[in-house]
Coordinates of N, CA, C and O and ligand atoms in Angstrom, one line a residue:
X578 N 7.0 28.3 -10.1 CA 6.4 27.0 -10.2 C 7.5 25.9 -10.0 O 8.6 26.0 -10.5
X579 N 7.0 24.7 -9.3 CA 8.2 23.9 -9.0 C 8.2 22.9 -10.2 O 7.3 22.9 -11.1
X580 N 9.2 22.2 -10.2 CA 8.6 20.8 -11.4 C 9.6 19.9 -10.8 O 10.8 19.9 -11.0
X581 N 8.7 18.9 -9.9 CA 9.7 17.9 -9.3 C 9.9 17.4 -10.2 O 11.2 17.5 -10.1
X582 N 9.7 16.7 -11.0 CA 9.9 15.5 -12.2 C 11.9 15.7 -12.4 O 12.8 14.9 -12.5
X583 N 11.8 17.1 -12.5 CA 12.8 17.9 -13.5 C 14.0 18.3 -12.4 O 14.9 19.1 -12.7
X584 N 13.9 17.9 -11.3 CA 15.4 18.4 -10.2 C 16.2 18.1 -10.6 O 16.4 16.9 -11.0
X585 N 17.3 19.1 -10.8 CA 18.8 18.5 -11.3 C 19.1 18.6 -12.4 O 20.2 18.2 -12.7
X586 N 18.2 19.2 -13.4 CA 18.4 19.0 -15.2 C 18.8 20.9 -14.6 O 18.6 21.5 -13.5
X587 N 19.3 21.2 -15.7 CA 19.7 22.7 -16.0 C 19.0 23.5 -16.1 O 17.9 23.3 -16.6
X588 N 19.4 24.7 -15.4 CA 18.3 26.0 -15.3 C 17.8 26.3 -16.4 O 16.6 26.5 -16.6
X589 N 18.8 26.4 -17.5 CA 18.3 26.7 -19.1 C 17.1 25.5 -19.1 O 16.0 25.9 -19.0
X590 N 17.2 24.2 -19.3 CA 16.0 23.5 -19.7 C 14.7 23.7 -18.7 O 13.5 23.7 -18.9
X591 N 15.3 23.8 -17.8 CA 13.7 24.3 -16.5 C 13.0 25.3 -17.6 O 12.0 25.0 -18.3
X592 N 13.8 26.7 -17.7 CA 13.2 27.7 -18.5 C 12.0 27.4 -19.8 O 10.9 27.8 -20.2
X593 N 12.9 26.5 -20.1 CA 12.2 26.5 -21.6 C 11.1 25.2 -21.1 O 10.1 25.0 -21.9
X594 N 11.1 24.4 -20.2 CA 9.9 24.0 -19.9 C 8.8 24.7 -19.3 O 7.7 24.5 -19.7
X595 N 9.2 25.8 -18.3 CA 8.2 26.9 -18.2 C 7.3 27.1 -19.0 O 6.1 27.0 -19.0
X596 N 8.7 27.6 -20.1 CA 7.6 28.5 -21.6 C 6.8 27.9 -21.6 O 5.8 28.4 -21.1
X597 N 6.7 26.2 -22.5 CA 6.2 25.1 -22.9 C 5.2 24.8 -22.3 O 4.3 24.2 -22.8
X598 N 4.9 25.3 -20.6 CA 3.9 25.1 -19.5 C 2.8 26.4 -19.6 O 1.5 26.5 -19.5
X599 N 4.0 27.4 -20.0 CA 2.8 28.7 -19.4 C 2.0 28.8 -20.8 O 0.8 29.2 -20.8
X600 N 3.0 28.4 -22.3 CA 2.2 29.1 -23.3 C 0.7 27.5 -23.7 O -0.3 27.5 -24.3
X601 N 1.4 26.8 -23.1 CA 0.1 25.5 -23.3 C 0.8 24.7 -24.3 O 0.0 24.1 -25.0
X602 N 2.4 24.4 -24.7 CA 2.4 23.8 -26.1 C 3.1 22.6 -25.1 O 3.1 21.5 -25.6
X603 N 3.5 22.7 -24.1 CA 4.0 21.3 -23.6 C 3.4 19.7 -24.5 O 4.0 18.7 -24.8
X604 N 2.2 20.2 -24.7 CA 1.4 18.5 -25.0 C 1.7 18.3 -26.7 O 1.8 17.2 -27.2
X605 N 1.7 19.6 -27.5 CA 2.4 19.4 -28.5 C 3.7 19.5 -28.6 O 4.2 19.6 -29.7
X606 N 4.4 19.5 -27.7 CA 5.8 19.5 -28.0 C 6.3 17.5 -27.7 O 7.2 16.9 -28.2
X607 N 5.1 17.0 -26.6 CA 5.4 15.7 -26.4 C 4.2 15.1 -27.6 O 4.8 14.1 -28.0
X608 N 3.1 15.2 -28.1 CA 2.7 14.6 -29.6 C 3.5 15.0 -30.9 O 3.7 14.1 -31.7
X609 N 3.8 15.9 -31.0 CA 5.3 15.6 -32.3 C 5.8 14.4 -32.3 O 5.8 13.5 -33.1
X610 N 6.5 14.5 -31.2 CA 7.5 13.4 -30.6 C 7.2 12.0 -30.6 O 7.8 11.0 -30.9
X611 N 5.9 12.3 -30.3 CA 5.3 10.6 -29.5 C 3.9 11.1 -30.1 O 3.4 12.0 -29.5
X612 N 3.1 10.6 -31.3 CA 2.3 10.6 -31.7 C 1.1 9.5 -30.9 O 0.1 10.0 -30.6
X613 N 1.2 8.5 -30.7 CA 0.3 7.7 -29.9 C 0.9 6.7 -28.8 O 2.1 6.4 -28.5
X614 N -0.6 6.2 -28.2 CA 0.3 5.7 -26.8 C 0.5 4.0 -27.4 O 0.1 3.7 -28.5
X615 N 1.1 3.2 -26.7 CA 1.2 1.8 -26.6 C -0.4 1.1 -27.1 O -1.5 1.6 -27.4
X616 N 0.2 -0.2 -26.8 CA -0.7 -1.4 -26.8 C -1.0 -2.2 -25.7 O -2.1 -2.7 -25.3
X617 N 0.1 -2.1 -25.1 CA 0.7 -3.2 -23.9 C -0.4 -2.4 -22.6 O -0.2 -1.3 -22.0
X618 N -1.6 -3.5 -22.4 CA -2.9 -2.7 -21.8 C -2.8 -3.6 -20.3 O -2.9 -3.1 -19.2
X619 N -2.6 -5.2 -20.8 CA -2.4 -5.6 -19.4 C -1.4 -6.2 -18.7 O -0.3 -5.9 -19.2
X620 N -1.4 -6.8 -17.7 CA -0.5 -7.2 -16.4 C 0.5 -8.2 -17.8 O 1.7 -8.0 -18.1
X621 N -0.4 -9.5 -18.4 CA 0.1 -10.1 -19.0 C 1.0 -9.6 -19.6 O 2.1 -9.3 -19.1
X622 N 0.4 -9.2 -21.2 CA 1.3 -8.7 -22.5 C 2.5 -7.8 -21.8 O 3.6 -8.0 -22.3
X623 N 2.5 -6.6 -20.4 CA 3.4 -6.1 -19.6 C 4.4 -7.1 -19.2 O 5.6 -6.6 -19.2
X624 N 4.4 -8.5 -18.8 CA 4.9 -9.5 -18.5 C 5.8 -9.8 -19.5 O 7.0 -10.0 -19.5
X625 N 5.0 -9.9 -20.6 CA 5.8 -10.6 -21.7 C 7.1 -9.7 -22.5 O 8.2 -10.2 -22.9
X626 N 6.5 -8.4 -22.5 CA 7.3 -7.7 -22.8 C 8.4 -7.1 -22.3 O 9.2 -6.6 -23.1
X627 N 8.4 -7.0 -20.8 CA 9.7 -7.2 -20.2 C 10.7 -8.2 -20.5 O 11.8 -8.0 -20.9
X628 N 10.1 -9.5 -20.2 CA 10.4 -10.5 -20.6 C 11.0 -11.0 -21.9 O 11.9 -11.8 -22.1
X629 N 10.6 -10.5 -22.6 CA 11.4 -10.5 -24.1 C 12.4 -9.0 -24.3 O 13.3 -9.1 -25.1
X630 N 12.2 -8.3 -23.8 CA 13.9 -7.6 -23.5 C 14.6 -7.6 -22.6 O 15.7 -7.0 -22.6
X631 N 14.2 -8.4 -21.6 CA 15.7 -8.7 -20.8 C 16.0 -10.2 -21.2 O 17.2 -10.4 -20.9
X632 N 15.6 -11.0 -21.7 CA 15.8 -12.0 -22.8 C 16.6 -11.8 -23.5 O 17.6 -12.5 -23.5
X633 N 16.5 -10.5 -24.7 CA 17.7 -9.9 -25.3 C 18.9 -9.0 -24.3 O 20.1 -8.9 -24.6
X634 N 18.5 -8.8 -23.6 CA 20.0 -7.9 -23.1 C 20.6 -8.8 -21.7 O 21.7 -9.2 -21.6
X635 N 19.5 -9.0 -20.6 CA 20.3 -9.3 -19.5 C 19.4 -11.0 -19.3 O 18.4 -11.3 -18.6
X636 N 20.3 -12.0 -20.4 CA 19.3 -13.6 -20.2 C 19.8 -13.8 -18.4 O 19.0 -14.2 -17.5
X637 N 21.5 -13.3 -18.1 CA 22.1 -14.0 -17.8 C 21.1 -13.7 -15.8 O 21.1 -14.6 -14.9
X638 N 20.5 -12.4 -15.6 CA 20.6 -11.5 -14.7 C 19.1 -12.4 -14.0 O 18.2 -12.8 -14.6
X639 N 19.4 -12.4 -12.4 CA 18.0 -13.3 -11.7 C 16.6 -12.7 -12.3 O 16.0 -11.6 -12.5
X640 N 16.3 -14.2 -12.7 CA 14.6 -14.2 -13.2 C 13.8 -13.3 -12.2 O 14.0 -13.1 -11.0
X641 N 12.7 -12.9 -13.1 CA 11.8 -11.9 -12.7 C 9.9 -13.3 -12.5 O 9.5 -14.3 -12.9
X642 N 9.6 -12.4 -11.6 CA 8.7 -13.4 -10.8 C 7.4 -12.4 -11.5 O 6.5 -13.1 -12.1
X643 N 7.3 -11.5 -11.5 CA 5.8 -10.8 -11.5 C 6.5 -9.3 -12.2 O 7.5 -8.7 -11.8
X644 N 5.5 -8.7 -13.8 CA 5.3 -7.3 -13.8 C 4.2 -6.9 -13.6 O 3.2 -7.6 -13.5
X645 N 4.3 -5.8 -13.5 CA 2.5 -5.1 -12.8 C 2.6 -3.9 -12.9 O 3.5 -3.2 -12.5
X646 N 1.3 -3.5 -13.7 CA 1.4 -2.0 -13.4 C 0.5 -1.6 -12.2 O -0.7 -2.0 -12.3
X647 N 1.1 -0.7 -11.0 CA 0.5 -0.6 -10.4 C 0.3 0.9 -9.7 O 1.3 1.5 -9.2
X648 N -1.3 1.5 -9.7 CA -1.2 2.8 -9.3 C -1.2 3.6 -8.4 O -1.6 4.7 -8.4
X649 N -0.7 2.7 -7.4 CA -0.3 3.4 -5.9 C 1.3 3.7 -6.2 O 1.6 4.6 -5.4
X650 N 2.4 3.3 -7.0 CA 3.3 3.6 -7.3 C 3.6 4.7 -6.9 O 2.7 5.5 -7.0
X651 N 4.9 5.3 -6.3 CA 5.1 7.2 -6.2 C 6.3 6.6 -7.7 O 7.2 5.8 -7.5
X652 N 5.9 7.2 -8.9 CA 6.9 6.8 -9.8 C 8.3 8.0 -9.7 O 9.4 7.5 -10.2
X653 N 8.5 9.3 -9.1 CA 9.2 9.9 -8.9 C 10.4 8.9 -7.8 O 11.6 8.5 -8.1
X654 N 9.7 8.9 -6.6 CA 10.6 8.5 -5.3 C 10.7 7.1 -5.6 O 11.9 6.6 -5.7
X655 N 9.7 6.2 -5.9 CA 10.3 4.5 -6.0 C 10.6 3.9 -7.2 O 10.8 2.7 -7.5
X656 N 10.7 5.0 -8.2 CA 11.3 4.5 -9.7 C 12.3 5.1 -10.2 O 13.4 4.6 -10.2
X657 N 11.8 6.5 -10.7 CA 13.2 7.1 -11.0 C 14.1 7.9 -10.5 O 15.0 8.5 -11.0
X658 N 13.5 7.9 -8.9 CA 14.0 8.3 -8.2 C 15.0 7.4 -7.3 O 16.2 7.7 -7.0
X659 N 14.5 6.7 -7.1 CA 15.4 5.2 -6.6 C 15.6 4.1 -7.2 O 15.3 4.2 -8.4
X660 N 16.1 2.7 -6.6 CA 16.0 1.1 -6.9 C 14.5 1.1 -6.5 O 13.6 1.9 -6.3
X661 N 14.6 0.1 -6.6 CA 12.9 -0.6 -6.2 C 12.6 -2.0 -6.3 O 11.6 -2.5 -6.7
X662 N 13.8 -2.5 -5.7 CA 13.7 -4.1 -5.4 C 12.7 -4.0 -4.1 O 12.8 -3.2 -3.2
X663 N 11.5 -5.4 -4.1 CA 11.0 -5.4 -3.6 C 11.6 -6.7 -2.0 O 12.1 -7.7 -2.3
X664 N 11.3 -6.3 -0.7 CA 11.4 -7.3 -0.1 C 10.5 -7.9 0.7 O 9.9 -6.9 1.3
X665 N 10.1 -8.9 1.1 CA 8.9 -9.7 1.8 C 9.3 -10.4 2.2 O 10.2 -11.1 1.7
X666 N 8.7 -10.8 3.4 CA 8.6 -12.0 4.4 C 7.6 -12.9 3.9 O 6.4 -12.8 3.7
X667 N 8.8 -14.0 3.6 CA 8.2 -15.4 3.1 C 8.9 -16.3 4.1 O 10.1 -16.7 4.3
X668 N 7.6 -16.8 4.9 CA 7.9 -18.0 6.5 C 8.7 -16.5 6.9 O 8.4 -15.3 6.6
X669 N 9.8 -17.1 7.7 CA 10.0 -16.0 8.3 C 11.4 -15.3 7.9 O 12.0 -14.5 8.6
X670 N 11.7 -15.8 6.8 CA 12.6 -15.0 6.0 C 12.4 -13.8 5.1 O 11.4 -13.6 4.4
X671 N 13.2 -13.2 5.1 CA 13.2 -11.5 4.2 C 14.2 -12.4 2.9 O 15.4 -12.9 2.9
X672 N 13.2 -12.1 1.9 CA 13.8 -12.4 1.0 C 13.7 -11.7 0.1 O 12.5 -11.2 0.1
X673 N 14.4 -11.1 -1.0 CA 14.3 -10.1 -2.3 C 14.1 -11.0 -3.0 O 14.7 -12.1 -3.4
X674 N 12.6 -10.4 -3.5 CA 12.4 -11.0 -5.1 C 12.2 -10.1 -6.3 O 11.8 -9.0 -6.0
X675 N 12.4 -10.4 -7.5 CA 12.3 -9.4 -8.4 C 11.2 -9.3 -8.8 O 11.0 -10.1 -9.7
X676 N 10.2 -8.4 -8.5 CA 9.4 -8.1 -8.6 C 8.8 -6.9 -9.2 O 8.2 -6.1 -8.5
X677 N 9.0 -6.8 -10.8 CA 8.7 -5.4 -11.2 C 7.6 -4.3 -11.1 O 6.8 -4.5 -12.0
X678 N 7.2 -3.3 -10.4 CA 6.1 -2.2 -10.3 C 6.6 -1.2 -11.5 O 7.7 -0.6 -11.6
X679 N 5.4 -1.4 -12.3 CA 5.2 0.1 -13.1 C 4.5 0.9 -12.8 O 3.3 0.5 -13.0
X680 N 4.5 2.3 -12.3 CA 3.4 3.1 -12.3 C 2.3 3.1 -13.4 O 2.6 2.6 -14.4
X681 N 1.5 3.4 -13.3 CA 0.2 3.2 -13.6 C 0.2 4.2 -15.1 O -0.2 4.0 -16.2
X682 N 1.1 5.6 -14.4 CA 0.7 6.6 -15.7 C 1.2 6.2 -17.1 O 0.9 6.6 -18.2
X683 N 2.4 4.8 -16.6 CA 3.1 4.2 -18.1 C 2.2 3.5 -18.8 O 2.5 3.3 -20.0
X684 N 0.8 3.1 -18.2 CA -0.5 2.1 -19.0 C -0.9 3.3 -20.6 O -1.1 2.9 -21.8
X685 N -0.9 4.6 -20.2 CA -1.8 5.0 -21.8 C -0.2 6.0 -22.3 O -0.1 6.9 -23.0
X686 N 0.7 5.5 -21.7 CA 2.1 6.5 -22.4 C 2.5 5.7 -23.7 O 2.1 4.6 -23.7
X687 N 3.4 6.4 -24.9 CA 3.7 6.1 -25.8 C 4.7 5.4 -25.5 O 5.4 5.6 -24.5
X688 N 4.8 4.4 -26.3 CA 5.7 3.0 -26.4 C 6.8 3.5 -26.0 O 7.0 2.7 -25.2
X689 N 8.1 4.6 -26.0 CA 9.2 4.7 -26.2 C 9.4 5.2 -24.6 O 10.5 5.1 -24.1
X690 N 8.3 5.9 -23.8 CA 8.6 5.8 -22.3 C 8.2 4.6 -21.7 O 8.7 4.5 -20.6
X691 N 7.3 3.6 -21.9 CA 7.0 1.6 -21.3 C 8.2 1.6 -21.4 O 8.8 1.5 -20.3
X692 N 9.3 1.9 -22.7 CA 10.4 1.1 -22.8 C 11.1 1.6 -22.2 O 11.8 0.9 -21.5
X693 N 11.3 3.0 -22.0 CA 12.6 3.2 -20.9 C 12.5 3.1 -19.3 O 13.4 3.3 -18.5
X694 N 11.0 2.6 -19.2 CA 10.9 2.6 -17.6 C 11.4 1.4 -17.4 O 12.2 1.4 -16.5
X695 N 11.1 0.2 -18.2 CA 11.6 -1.2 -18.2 C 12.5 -1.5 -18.3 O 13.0 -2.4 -17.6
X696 N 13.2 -0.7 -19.3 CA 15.0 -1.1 -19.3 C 15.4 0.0 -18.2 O 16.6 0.3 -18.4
X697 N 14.8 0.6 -17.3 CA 15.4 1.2 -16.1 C 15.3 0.3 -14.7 O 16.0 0.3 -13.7
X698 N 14.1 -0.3 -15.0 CA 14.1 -1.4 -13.9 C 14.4 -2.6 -14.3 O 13.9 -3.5 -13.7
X699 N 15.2 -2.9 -15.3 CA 15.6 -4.2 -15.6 C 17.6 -3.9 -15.1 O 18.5 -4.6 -14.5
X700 N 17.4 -2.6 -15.8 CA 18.9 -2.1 -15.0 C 19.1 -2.5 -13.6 O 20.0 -3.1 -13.2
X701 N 18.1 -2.0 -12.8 CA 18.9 -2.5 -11.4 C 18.5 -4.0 -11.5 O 17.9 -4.2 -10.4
X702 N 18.5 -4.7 -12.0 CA 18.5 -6.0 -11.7 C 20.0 -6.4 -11.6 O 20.2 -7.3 -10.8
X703 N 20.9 -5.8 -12.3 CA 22.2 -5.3 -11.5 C 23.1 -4.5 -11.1 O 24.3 -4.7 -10.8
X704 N 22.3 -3.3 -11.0 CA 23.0 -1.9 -10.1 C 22.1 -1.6 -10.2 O 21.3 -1.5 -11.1
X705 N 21.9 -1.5 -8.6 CA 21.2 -0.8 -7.4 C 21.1 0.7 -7.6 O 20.1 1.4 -7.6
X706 N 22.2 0.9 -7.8 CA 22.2 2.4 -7.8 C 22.0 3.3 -9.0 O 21.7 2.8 -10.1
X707 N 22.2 4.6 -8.8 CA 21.7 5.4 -10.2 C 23.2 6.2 -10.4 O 23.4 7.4 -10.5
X708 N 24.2 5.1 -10.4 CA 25.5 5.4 -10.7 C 26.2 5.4 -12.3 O 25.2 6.0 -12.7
X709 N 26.8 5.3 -13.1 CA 27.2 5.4 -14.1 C 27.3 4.2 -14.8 O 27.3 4.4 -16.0
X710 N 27.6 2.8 -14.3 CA 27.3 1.7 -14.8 C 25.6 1.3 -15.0 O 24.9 0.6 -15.8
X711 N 25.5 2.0 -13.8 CA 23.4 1.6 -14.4 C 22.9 2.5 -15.5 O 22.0 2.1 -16.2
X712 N 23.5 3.5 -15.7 CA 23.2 4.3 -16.8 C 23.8 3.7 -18.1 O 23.3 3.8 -19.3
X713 N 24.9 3.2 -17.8 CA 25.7 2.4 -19.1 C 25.0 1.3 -19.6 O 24.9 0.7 -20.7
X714 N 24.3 1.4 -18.5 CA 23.3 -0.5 -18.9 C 22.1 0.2 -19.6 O 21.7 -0.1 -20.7
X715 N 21.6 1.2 -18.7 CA 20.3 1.3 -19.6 C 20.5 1.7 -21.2 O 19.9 1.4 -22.2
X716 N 21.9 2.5 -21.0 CA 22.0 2.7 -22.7 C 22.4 2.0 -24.0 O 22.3 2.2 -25.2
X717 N 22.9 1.0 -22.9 CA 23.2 -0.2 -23.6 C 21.6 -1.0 -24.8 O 21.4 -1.2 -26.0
X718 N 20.7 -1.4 -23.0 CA 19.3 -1.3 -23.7 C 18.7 -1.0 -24.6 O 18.0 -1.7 -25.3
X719 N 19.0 0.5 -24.6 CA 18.4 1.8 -25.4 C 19.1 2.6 -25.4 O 19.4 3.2 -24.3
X720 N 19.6 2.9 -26.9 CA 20.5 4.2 -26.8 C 20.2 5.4 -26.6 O 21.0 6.3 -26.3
X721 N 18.9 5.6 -26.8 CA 18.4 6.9 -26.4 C 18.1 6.9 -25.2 O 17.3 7.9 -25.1
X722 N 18.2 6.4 -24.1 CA 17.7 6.3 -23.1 C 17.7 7.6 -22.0 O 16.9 7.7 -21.1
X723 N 19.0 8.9 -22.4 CA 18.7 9.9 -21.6 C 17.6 10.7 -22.1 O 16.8 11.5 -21.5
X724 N 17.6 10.6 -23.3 CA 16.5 11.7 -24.2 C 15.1 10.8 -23.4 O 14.2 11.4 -22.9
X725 N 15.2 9.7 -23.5 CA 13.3 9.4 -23.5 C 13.3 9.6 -21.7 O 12.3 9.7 -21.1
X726 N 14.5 9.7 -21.1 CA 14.1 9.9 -19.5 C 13.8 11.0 -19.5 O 12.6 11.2 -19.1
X727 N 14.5 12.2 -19.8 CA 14.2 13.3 -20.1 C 12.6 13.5 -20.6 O 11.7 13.9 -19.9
X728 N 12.3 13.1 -22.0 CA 10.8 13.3 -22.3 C 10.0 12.1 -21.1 O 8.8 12.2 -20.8
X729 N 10.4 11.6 -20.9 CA 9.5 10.9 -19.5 C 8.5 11.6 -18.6 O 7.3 11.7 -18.4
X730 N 9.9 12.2 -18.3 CA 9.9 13.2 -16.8 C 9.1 14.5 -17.5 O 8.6 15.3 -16.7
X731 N 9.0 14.8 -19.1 CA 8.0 15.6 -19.2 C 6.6 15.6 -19.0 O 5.7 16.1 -18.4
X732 N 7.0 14.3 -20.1 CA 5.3 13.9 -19.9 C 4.6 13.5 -18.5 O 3.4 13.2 -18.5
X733 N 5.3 13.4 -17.4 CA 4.8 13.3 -16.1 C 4.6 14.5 -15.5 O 3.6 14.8 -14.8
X734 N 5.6 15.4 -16.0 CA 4.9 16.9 -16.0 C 3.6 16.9 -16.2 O 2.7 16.8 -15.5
X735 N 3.7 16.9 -17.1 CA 2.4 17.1 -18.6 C 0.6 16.8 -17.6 O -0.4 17.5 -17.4
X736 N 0.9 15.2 -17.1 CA 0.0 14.3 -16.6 C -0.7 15.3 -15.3 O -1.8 15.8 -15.1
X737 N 0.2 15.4 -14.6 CA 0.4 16.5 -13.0 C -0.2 18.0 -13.6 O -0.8 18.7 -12.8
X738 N 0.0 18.3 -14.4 CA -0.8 20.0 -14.7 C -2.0 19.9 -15.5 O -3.0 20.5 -15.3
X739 N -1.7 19.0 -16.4 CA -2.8 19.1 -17.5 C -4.0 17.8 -17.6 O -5.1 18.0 -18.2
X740 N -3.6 16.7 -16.9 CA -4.1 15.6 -17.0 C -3.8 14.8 -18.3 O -2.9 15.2 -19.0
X741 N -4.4 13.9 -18.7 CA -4.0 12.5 -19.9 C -3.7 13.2 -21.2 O -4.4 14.1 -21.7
X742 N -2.7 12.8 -21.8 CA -2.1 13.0 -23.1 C -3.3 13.0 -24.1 O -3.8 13.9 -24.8
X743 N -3.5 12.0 -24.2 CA -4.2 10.9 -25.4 C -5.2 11.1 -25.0 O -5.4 11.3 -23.8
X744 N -6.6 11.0 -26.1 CA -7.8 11.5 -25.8 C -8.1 9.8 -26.1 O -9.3 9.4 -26.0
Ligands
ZN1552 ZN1 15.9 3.7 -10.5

C-alpha cells in the first residue's frame, strides 16, 4: 500500500503506520492525541487567526491580502509539498500577492494541525523553500512543529482511507 502523505519519513515509521492502517487503530491513535476538531469554521475567523499569529511572530514580513479555505487545494503538491505563493495578472502585470489557500480538509481538523498549516504558510512568507531556515521558522512559530507535520500527514492519511475523523 502506498501512503503518499508519508514519502521520505523512515521505513520503520511507514511500518508501524501500516499496522495502525491494517489493524483500524490509526483514528484512535490520532483521537488520543487530538480529541476534537477546531472552531475556526469560516473564511473570516480563518483570517483573523492567521492574522493574529503572524502579528506575533512575523509583524515585520509582507501583509497578507486574503485566507481561504479552499477545496480544490492538492494539499500534498501545493502545500506541503511546495511554496504556494500565488501569482496573477493585475492590468497587465504579474504580480505576487500573498494570498493564503488552506485546504479544505484543515476546516473539521483539530486545532493543532490549522496551526501548523498556518505557521507553514506564513513561513514561506520568507523562505520559499522547504530548506532548513523555513523549518527554523516554523519551529520558531511552534515548537512542535515536526511532530504536528508528522500527525498532519497522518491524519490526511486517515481522511484518504477512512474518510472524516470527527463524527
Ligand atoms: Zn510548503
Amino acid at each position: 500500500m502506498q501512503l503518499k502523505y508519508l514519502s521520505g519519513y523512515p521505513k520503520t515509521l511507514l511500518d508501524q503506520v501500516q499496522t495502525l492502517i491494517s489493524n483500524k487503530t490509526l483514528g484512535n491513535y490520532l483521537l488520543q492525541n487530538y480529541p476534537s476538531p477546531h472552531q475556526i469554521k469560516t473564511n473570516k475567523a480563518l483570517y483573523h487567526y492567521t492574522i493574529e499569529l503572524k502579528n506575533q511572530y512575523l509583524r515585520q514580513s509582507n501583509p497578507i491580502s486574503k485566507v481561504v479555505y479552499d477545496d480544490k487545494l492538492d494539499v500534498l503538491h501545493q502545500a506541503l509539498g511546495m511554496h504556494s505563493y500565488v501569482s496573477r495578472v493585475q492590468g497587465n502585470k504579474l504580480k505576487a500577492k500573498n494570498e493564503l489557500r488552506i485546504g479544505s480538509q484543515f476546516k473539521h481538523a483539530p486545532p493543532e494541525f490549522l496551526t501548523m498549516i498556518i505557521v507553514h504558510e506564513l513561513a514561506h512568507l520568507k523562505e520559499k523553500d522547504h530548506n532548513k531556515a523555513f523549518y527554523k521558522l516554523c519551529s520558531y512559530m511552534e515548537p512542535n512543529y515536526h511532530q504536528l507535520e508528522l500527525d498532519t500527514r497522518l491524519y490526511l492519511t486517515y481522511l484518504d482511507k477512512f474518510g472524516e475523523l470527527y463524527e
